[in-house]
Coordinates of C-alpha atoms (C1' of nucleotides) in Angstrom, one line a residue:
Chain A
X1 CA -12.0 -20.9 34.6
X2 CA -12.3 -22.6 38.1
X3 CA -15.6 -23.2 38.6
X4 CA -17.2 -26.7 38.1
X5 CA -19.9 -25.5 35.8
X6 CA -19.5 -22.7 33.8
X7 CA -20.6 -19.0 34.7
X8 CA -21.2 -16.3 32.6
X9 CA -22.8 -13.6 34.7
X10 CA -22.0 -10.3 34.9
X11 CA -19.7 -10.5 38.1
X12 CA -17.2 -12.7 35.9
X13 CA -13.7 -12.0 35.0
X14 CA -15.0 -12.5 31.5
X15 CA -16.6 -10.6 28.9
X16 CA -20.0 -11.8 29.0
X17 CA -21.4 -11.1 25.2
X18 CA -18.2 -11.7 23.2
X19 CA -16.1 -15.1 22.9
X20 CA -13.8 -16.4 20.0
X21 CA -13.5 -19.5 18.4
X22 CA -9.9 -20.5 17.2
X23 CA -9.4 -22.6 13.9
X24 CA -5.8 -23.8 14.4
X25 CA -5.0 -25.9 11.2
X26 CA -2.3 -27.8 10.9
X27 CA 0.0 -30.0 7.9
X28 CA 0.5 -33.2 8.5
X29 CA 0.6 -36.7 5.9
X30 CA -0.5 -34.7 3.3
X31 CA -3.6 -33.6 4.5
X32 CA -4.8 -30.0 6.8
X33 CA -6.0 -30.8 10.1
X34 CA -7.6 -28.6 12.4
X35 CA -7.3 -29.1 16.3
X36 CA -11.1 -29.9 18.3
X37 CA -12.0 -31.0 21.7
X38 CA -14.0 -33.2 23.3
X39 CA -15.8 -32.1 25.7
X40 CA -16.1 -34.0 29.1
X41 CA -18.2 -37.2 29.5
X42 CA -19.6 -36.8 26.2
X43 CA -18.7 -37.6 22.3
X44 CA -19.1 -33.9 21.5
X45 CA -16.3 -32.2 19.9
X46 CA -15.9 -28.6 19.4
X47 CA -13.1 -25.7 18.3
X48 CA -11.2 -24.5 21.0
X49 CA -12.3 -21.3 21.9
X50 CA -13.9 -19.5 25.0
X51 CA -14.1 -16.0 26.8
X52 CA -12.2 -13.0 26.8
X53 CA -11.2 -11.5 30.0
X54 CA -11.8 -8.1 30.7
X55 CA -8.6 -6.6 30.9
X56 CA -7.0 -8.6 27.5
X57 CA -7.0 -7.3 24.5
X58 CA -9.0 -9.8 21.9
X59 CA -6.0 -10.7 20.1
X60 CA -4.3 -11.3 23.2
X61 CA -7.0 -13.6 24.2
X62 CA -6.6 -15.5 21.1
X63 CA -2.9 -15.9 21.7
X64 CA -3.8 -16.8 25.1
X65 CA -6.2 -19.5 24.0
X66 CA -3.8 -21.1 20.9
X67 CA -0.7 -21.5 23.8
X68 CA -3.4 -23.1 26.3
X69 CA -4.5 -25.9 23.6
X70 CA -0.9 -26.3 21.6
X71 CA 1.5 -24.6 24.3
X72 CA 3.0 -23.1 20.9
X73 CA 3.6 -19.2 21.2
X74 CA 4.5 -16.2 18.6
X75 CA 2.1 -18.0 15.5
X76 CA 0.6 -16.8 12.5
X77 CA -3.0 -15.7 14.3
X78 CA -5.4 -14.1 11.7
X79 CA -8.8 -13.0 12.5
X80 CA -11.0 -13.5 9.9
X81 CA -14.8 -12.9 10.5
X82 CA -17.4 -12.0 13.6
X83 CA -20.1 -14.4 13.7
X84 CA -23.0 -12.0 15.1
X85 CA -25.8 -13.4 14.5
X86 CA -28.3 -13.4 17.5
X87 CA -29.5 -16.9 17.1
X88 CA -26.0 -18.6 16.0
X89 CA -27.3 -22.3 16.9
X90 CA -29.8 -24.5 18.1
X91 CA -29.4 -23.1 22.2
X92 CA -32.2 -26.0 23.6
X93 CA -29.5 -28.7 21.9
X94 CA -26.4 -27.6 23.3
X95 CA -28.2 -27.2 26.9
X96 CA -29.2 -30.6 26.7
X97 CA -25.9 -32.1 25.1
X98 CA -23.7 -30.5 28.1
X99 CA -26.2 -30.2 30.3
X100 CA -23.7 -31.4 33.0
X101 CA -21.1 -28.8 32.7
X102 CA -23.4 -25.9 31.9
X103 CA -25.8 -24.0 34.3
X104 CA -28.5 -22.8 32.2
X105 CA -28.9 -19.8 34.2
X106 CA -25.6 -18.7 33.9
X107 CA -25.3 -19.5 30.1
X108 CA -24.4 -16.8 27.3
X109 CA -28.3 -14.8 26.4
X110 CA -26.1 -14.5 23.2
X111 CA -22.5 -14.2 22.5
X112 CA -21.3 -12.9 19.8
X113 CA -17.6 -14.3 18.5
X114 CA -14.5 -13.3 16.8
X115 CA -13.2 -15.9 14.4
X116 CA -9.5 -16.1 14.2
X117 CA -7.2 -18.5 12.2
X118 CA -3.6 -20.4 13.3
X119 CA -1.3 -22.0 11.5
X120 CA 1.2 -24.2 13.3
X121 CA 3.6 -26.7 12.9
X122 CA 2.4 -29.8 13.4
X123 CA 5.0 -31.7 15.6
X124 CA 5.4 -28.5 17.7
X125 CA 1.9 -29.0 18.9
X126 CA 1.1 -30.3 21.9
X127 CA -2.7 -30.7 22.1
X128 CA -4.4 -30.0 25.8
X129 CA -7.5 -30.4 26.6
X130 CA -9.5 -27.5 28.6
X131 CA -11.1 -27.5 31.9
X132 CA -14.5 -28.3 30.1
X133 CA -13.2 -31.1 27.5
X134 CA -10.8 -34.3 28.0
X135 CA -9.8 -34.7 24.6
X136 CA -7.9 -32.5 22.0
X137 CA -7.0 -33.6 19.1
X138 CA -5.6 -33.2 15.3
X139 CA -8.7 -33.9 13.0
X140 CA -8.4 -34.4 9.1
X141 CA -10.5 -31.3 7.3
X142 CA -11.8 -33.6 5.0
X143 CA -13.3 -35.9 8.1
X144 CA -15.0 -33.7 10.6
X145 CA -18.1 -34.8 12.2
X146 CA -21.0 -32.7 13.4
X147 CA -19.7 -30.2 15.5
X148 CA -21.4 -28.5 18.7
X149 CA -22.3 -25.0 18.0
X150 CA -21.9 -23.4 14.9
X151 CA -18.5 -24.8 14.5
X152 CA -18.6 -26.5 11.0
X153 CA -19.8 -23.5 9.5
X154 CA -16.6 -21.7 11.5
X155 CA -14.2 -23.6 10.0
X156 CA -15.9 -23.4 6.7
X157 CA -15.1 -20.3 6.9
X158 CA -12.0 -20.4 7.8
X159 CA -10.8 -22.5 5.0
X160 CA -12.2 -19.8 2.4
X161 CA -10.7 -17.1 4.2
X162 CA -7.7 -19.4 3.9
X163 CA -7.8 -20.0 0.2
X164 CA -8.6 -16.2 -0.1
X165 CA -5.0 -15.1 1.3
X166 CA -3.1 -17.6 -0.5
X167 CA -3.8 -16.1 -3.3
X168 CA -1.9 -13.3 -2.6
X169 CA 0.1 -13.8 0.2
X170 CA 2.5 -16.6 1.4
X171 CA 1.7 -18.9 3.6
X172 CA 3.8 -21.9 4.6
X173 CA 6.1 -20.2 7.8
X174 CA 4.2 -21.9 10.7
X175 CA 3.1 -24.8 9.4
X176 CA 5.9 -26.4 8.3
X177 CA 8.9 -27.4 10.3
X178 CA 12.1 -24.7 9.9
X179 CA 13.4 -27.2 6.8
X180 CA 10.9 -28.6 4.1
X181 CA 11.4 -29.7 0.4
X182 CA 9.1 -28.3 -2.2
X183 CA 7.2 -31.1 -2.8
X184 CA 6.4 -30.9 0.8
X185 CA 5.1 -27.2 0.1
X186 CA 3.1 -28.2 -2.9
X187 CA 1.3 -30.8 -0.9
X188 CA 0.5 -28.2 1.7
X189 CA -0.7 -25.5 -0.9
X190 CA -2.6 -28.3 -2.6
X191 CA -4.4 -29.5 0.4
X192 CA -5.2 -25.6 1.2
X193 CA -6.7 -24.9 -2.4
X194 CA -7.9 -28.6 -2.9
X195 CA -7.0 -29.4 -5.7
X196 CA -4.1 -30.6 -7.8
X197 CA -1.0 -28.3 -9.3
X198 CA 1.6 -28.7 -11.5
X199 CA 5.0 -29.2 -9.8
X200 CA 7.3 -27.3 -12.7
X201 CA 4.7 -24.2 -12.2
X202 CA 4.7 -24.5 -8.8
X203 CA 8.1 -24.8 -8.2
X204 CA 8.9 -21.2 -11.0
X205 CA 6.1 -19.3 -9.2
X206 CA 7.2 -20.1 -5.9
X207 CA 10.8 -19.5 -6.2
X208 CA 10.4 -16.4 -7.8
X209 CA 8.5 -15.0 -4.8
X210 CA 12.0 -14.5 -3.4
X211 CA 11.6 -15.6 -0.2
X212 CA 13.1 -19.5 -0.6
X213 CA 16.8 -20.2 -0.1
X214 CA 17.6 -23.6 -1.4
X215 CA 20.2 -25.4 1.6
X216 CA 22.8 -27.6 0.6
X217 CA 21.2 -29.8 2.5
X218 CA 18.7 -32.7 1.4
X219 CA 16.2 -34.5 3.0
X220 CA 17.5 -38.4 3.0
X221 CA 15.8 -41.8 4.6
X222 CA 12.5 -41.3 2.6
X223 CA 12.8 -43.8 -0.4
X224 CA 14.1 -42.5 -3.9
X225 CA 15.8 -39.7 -5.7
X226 CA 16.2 -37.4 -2.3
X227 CA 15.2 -34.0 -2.8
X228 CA 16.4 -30.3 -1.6
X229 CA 15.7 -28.8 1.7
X230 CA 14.3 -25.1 1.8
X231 CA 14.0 -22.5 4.2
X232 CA 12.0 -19.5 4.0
X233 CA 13.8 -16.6 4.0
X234 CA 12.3 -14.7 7.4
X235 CA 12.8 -11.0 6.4
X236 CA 12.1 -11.4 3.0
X237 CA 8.5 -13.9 3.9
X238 CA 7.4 -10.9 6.4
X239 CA 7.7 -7.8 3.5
X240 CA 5.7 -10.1 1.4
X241 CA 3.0 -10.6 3.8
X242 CA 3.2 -6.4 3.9
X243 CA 3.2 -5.7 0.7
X244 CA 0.8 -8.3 -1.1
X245 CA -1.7 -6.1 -2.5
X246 CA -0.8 -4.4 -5.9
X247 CA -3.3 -5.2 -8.7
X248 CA -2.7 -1.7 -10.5
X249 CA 0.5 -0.8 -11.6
Chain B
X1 CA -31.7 5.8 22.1
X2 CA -34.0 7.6 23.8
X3 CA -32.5 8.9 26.9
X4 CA -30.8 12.2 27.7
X5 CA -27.2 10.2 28.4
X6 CA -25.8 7.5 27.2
X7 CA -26.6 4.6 29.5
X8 CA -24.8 1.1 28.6
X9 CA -25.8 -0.3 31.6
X10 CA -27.0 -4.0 31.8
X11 CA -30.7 -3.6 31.8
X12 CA -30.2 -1.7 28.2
X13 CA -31.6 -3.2 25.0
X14 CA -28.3 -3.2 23.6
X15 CA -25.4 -5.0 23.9
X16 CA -23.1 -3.7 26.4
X17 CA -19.3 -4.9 25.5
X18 CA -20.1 -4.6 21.6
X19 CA -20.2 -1.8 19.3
X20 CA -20.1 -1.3 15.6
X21 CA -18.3 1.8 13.4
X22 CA -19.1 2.2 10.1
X23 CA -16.3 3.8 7.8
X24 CA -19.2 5.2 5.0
X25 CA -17.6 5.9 1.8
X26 CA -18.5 8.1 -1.0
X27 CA -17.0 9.0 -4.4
X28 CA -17.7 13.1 -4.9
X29 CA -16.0 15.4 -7.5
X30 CA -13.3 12.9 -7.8
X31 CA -12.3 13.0 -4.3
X32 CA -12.9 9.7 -1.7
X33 CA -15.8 11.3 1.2
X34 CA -16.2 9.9 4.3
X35 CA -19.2 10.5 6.7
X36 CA -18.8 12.0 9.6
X37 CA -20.6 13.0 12.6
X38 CA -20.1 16.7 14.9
X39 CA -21.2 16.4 18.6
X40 CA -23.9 18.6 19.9
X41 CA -22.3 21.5 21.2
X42 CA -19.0 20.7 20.7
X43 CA -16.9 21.1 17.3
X44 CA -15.8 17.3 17.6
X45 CA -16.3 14.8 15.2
X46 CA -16.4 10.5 15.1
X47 CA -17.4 8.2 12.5
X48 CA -21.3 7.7 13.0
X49 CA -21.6 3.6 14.5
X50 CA -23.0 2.8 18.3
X51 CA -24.4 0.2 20.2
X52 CA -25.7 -3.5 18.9
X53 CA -29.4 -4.1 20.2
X54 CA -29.9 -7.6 21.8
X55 CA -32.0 -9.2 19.4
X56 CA -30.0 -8.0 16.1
X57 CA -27.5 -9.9 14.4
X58 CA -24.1 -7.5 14.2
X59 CA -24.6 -7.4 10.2
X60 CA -28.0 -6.2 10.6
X61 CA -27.0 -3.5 13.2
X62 CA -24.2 -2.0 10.6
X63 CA -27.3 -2.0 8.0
X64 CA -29.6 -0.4 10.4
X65 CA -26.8 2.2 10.8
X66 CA -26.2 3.0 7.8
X67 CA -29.4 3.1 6.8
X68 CA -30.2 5.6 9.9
X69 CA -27.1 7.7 9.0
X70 CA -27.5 7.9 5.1
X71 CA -31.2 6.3 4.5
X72 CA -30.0 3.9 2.3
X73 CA -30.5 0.2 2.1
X74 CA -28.9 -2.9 0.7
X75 CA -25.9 -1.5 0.3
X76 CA -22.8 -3.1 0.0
X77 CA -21.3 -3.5 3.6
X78 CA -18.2 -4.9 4.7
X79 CA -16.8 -6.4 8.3
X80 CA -13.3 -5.6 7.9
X81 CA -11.6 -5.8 11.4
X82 CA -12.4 -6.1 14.9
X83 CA -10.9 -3.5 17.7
X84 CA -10.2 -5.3 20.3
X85 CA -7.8 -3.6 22.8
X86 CA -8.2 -3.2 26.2
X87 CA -7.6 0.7 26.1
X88 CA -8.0 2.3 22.7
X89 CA -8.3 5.7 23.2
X90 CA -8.1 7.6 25.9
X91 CA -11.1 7.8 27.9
X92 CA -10.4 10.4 30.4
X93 CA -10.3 13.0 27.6
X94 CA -13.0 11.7 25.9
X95 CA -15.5 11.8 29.1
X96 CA -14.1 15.9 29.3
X97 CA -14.9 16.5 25.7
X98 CA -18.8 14.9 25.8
X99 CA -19.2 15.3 29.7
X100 CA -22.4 17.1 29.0
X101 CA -23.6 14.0 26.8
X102 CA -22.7 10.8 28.8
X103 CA -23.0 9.8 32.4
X104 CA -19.8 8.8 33.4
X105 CA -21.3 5.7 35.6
X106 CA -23.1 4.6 32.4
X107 CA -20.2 4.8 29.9
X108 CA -18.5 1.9 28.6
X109 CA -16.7 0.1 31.1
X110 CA -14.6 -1.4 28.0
X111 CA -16.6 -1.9 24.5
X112 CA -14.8 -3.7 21.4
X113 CA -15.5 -2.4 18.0
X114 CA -16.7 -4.1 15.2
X115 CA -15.7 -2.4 12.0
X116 CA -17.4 -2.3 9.0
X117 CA -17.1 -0.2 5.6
X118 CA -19.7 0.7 2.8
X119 CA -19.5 2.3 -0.2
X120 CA -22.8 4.7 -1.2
X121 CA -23.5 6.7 -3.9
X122 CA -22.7 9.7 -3.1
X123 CA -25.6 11.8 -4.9
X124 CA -28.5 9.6 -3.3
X125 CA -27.4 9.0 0.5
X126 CA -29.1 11.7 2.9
X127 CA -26.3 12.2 6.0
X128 CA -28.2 12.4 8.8
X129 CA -27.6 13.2 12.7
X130 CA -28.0 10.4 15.3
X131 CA -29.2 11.8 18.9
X132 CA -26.1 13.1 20.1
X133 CA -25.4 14.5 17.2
X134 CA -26.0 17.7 15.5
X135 CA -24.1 17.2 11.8
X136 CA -23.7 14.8 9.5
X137 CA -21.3 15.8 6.8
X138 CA -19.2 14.1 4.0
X139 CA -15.6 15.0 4.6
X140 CA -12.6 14.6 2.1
X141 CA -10.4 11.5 3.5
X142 CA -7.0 13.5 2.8
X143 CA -8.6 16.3 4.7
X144 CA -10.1 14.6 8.4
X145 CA -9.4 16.3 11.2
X146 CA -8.7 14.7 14.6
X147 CA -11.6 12.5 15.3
X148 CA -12.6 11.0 18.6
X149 CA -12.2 7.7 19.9
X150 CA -9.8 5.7 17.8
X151 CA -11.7 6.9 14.7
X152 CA -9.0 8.1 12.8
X153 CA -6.8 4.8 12.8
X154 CA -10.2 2.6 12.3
X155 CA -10.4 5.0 8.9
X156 CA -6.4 3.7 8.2
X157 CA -7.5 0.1 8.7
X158 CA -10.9 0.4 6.6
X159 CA -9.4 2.1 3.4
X160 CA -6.2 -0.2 3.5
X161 CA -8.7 -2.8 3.6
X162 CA -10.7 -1.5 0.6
X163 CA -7.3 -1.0 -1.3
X164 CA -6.5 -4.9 -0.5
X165 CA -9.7 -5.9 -1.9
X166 CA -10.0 -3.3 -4.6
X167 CA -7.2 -5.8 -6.0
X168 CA -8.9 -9.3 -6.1
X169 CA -12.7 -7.9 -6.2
X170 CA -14.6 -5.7 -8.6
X171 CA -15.7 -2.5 -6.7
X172 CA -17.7 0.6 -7.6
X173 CA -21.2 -1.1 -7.6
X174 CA -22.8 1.0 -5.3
X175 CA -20.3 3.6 -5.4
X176 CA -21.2 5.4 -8.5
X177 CA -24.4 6.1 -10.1
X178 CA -26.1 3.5 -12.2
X179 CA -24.9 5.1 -15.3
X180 CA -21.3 6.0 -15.4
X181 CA -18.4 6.6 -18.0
X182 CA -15.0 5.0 -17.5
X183 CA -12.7 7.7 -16.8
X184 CA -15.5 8.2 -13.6
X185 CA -14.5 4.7 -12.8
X186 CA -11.0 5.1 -13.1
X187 CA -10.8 8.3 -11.2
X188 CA -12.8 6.2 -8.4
X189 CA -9.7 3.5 -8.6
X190 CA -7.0 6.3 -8.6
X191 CA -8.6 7.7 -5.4
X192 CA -8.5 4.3 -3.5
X193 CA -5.6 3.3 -4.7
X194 CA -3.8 6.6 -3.8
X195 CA -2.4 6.8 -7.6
X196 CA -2.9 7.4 -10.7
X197 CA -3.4 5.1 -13.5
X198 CA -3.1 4.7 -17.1
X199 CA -6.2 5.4 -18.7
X200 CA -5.4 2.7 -21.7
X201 CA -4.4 -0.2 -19.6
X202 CA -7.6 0.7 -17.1
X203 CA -10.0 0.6 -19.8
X204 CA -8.4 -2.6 -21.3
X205 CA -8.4 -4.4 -17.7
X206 CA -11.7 -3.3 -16.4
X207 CA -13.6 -4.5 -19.7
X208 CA -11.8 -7.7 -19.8
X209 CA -13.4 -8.3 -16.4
X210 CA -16.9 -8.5 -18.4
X211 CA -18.8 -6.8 -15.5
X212 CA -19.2 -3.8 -18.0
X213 CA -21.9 -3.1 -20.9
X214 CA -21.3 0.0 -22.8
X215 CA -24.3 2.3 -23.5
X216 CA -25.6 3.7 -26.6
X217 CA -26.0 6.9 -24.7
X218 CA -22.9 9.2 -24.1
X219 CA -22.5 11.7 -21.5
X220 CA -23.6 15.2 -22.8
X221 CA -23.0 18.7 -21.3
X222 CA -19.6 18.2 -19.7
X223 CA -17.3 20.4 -22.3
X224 CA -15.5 18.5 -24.6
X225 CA -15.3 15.0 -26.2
X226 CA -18.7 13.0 -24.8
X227 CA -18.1 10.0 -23.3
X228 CA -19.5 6.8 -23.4
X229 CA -21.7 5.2 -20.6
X230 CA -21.6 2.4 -19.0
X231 CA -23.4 0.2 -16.9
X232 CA -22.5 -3.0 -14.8
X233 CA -23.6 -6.0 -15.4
X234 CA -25.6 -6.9 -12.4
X235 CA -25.1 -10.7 -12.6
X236 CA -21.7 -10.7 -14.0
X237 CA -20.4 -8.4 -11.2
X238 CA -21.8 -10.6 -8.5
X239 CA -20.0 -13.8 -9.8
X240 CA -17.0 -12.1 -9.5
X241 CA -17.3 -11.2 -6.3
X242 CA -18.1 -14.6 -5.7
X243 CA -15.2 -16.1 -7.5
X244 CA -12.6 -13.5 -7.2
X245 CA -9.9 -15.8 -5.9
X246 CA -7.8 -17.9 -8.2
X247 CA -3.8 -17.5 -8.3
X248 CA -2.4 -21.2 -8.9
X249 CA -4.2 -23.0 -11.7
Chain C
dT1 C1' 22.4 -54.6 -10.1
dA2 C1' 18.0 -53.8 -11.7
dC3 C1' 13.9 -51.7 -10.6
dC4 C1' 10.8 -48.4 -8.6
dA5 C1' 8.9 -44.2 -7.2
dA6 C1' 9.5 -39.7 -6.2
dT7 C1' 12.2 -35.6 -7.5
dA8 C1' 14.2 -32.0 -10.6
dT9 C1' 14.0 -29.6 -14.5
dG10 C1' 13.2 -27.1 -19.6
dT11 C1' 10.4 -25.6 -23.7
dT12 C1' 6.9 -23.5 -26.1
dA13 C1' 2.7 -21.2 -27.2
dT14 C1' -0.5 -18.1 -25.1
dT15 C1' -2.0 -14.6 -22.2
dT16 C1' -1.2 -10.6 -19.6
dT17 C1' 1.1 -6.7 -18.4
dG18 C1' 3.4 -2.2 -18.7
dA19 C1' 5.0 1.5 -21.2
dC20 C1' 4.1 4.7 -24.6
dA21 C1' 1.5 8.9 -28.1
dT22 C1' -2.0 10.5 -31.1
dA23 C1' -6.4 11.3 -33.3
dA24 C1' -11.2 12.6 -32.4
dT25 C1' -14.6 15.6 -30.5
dA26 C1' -18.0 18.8 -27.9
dA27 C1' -18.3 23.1 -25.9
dG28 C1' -17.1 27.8 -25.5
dG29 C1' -15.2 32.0 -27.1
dG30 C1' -13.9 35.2 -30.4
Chain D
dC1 C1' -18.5 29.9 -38.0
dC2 C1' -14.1 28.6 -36.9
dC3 C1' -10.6 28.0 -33.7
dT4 C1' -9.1 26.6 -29.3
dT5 C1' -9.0 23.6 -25.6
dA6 C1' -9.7 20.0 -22.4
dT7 C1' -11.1 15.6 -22.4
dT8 C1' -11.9 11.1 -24.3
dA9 C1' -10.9 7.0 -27.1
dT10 C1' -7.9 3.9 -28.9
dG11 C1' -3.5 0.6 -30.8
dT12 C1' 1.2 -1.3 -30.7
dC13 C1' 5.0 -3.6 -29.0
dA14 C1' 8.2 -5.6 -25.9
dA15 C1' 8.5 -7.9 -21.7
dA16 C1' 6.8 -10.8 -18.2
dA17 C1' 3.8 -14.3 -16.5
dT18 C1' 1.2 -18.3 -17.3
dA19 C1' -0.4 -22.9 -18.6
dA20 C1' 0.4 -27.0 -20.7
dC21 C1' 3.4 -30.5 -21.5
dA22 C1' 7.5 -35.1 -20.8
dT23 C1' 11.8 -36.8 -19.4
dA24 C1' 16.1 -37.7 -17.0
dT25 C1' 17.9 -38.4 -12.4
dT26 C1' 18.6 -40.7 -8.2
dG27 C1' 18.2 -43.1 -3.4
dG28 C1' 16.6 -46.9 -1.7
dT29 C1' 14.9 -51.5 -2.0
dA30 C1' 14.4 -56.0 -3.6

DNA sequence: TACCAATATGTTATTTTGACATAATAAGGG
DNA sequence: CCCTTATTATGTCAAAATAACATATTGGTA
C-alpha cells in the first residue's frame, strides 16, 4: 500500500469489504506474547492485519501479512473465526484517533474480517512495522492495553480458540526453537491453558503422544541439575495434528 | 433478490466480495440429509447460501438463510471455515450451466465464502426454494450428486468439522425431536461419525455426560421391546457446550 | 565443598475405556 | 393365545488413562 493515506475504494487492488486480522503469539520468559503495532504519530496499537488483494487467495494473504510483520515464512497459520458483525467498533473513534492516516471518504462502509492464528518462534521473529505504524512489537497477553478496533476481543478469541485445540492437538512445533527441554514445554502449555500442571503428568502424557525424541543432548549454562533437550519428531507431530479427533472408539 | 438476474454490482444492498453457504443438516430414517437446492430449469443442484446484505452481521445472514430455506429459527448454527481462494470452481462452466439466470457483467467478479453448518430437525424444517430456485429437497450425504460451485468439497469440510466437534461437544440438540430414545441418538452419532458404535459403552458415555433425563414415557408402536425416552437437559447441555474443553488437569 | 534451585522420575488409587453376551419385551402372525 | 422375532436394556472385567502425591539427582554458585 503506497498511498499516503489509506484508500479503500472500489478501483483498489484490494478487496474492499473483507480484511484479516492476524494474532501471531509468541513464547518467550515464560509468558505468551502476541505481536501489535503502533500506529504512526500516535500511542495506538493494533494487530497486524490489513487487506486482501484481489487476486490472493485469503490464506495466502495471511501468509503474506505474518512474513511482512516477522519476515518468518512456512508457520503454523490457523483461521479461527470471521468477525461479521456490521458495526464491529466505535467507527467516529477510530476516525478521530487516525484521523491523519485515514481519508474518511475512502474508509471501509464495513469490513468484514477473517481471524487467523500464528505461532512462531520467538527469536526467529523479526518484528516490522507497516507502512501505517512505526512500531511492532512483542506484547505480554497478560498486559495488553486498549486496543484500536475490535482487537482485544480478537485476540480473546484467539486464545480460546487456542486453548480449544490444545486439547486435542499438539502444539509446540513453531513456537519453540528446533531443541527445547520439557520443562520449557510445560511452561508454554501452562501459559496457553493458564494455569498450573503437574510436571510427572505432564511429562507421561506428553511423551506418550509419540512425537518427542529425547537427544543426547542437554541444555547446559542455565544454573542447576541440567536437563534433556527434545525435538519433535516432524512426521510423527503432522499425523497427529491429522488425526486428532477420535472420541468414539 | 428481486430482479430477474443476479446483479452483485456495487450499488446492490448486499455485500459484493462476501457470501455465505450453509451445509443444513438433518437426521431422517437413520440416514445424515443435507438440503439442497435444484436450479430453475436446469437439473443442477448447490447448497442453498447467497449474498450478505450491508447492514446484517454475517451470523445473522446464515440465520436469515436458514430460516428462509427451512423456516426455522434459533437454531444451532455453526461458522466452520472460510473459502477463500482466488478461483474455486470453475466459472466458465458455471456461467454455461445458469446463463439464463445471471448476467454475466453482474456476476461475481471473485466472492469468498463464509461457511456455516446447522443441524435441524428434520420432521419440523419446511425446505423451501429461493428465487432462482425451483426445489428444495433433503438429499442422503452418501448419495449427493455433483453439485455446483465448490459445494461438494464445502460439504467435506462441514461434516469433518461436525465429526471434530461431535468429539469434545455434546450434539443432537436440535437434531432430533424433543423426545427421543437412545438408540435414535446413537444411530445419529454412528451416521456422523461414519461408524458404528457399541450400544453399551454409548449408553454408558452419553448418560455420564448428565445432559440426559430419562422419561417415564417409552416409545410405543414401533414393533418390539419399547424404549425409553429421553429428553436433554436444556441447561446441562448448554454448560457443556460452554465448558467442553479440558484435557490437562 | 556445601548449598541451592531446578530437573527427573515412580507409585498408587481412582476413573475411564474397550471388549464382550444375554435376558427382556412388544408386536405380529399363526 | 402362544410363539417368533427384531429390538432394547443392561453388567462385568481387564486394560488403559488419569490424578494425586514426594524424593533423589545434579550443575552451578557461593
Amino acid at each position: 500500500m503506497p498511498q499516503e493515506k489509506i484508500n479503500h475504494s472500489n478501483a483498489s487492488p484490494y478487496l474492499s469489504e473483507l480484511t484479516l486480522d492476524c494474532v501471531i503469539l509468541s513464547f518467550h520468559e515464560d509468558c505468551l506474547k502476541v505481536l501489535l503495532l503502533r500506529w504512526k504519530g500516535t500511542q495506538e496499537w493494533s494487530l497486524p492485519g490489513g487487506p486482501i488483494r484481489r487476486n490472493e487467495a485469503v490464506d495466502a494473504a495471511a501468509n503474506r501479512i505474518l512474513k511482512e510483520r516477522t519476515g518468518l515464512d512456512d508457520i503454523f497459520l490457523q483461521q479461527f473465526h470471521v468477525f461479521g458483525e456490521v458495526e464491529r467498533y466505535n467507527r467516529e473513534e477510530i476516525k478521530y484517533k487516525l484521523k491523519h492516516l485515514i481519508d474518511p471518504d475512502k474508509w471501509y462502509e464495513r469490513a468484514v474480517s477473517v481471524g487467523y492464528y500464528a505461532l512462531v518462534d520467538h527469536a526467529k521473529a523479526m518484528p516490522t512495522p507497516d507502512p501505517f505504524t512505526e512500531q511492532c512489537a512483542w506484547w505480554d497477553v497478560q498486559q495488553i492495553p486498549a486496543l484500536l478496533f475490535d482487537h482485544n476481543r480478537i485476540i480473546q478469541v484467539a486464545r480460546q480458540a487456542l486453548r480449544t485445540q490444545l486439547s486435542w492437538q499438539p502444539i509446540g512445533y513453531n513456537l519453540l526453537p528446533e531443541k527445547f527441554t520439557l520443562p520449557e514445554l510445560q511452561r508454554l502449555y501452562e501459559a496457553i491453558l493458564g494455569k498450573g500442571l503437574d510436571p510427572r503428568n505432564f511429562q507421561r502424557k506428553m511423551l506418550s503422544l509419540g512425537i518427542l525424541e529425547r537427544l543426547a543432548e542437554r541444555r547446559r549454562g542455565g544454573a542447576f541439575k541440567s536437563p534433556y533437550l527434545y525435538r519433535f519428531k516432524k512426521e510423527e507431530y503432522e499425523l497427529k495434528l491429522k488425526e486428532s479427533n477420535l472420541f468414539f472408539s
